[in-house]
Amino acid sequence: TFIQQPPRPTNRKPYEGIYPDLPLDDARAKVARQLKQLVVGITDPTLQDIDRQVDDTLRVLLVKPDRPSDRDPYSGLFPAAKIPELTAAQLLEIAPHADPSQVEALYPHLIVTLLEYNISTKLRQAHFLAQLAHESGSFNYLEELASGEDYEYRDDLGNLYPGDGVRFKGRGLIQITGRTNYQDCGEDLGVDLIEEPTRLADNDLACLSAGWFWDTRNLNPIADQDDVDTITYRINGGYNGYEERVEFLAQAKEVLGI
């Protein structure tokens, strides 16, 4: 009900009327993104009717008991997440050439990102932070220094129009690059990055977009295997800066006590 669609006719398959031309997997992904954007778009700090509808739907999907009448929406649905035991001082130990004020500004958004994308073990965090430290020049750069002209008309990045290379150059702690990645990342984060590409260089999205990239490339299981080679390849598409990535990883492991 909360996406303002009529009930599905009994002779229609799920999603068929909403996205008639999409394969099932694509329709599921699109619905998931739409639901996330819907909830993220609730800006009123008080509970809304839509919160109750979302809660009711989640309880059905998760096979949870009905919400007691004296409980607020979402109450009891999710166990409390353990906040990562990572400090800003440890980030500076991992990347000693980082600007301390920059690290302080990024730190709360990094913690949110670790929670959001289940980068929950010290080994996962070590790999994630090591890659970010390399990609961002020790957390100092949230936007690629080059103009981006080299990405003009790169079909593999979805840069089809004049100016796309510059407009969608690398931004964020993991250097999201190209129209296609901006489109996909923005849809998942609930931000129109095609219209506002520079938002990726803001502290919050610089961190969250790195988590999004990490998650969509399924890198948590690879980090669990302590496989820096595969992680580097999936992030870089090759092995540029491999030695520095390995050095950051060794330092992160030492700092985090692995």
PDB file of C-alpha atoms in Angstrom, residues 82 169 211 252:
ATOM      1  CA  LYS A  82      27.527  -3.676  17.874  1.00  0.00           C
ATOM      2  CA  LYS A 169      35.257  11.418 -12.518  1.00  0.00           C
ATOM      3  CA  GLY A 211      30.634   0.763   1.486  1.00  0.00           C
ATOM      4  CA  ALA A 252      45.845  -1.956   9.679  1.00  0.00           C
TER       5      ALA A 252
END
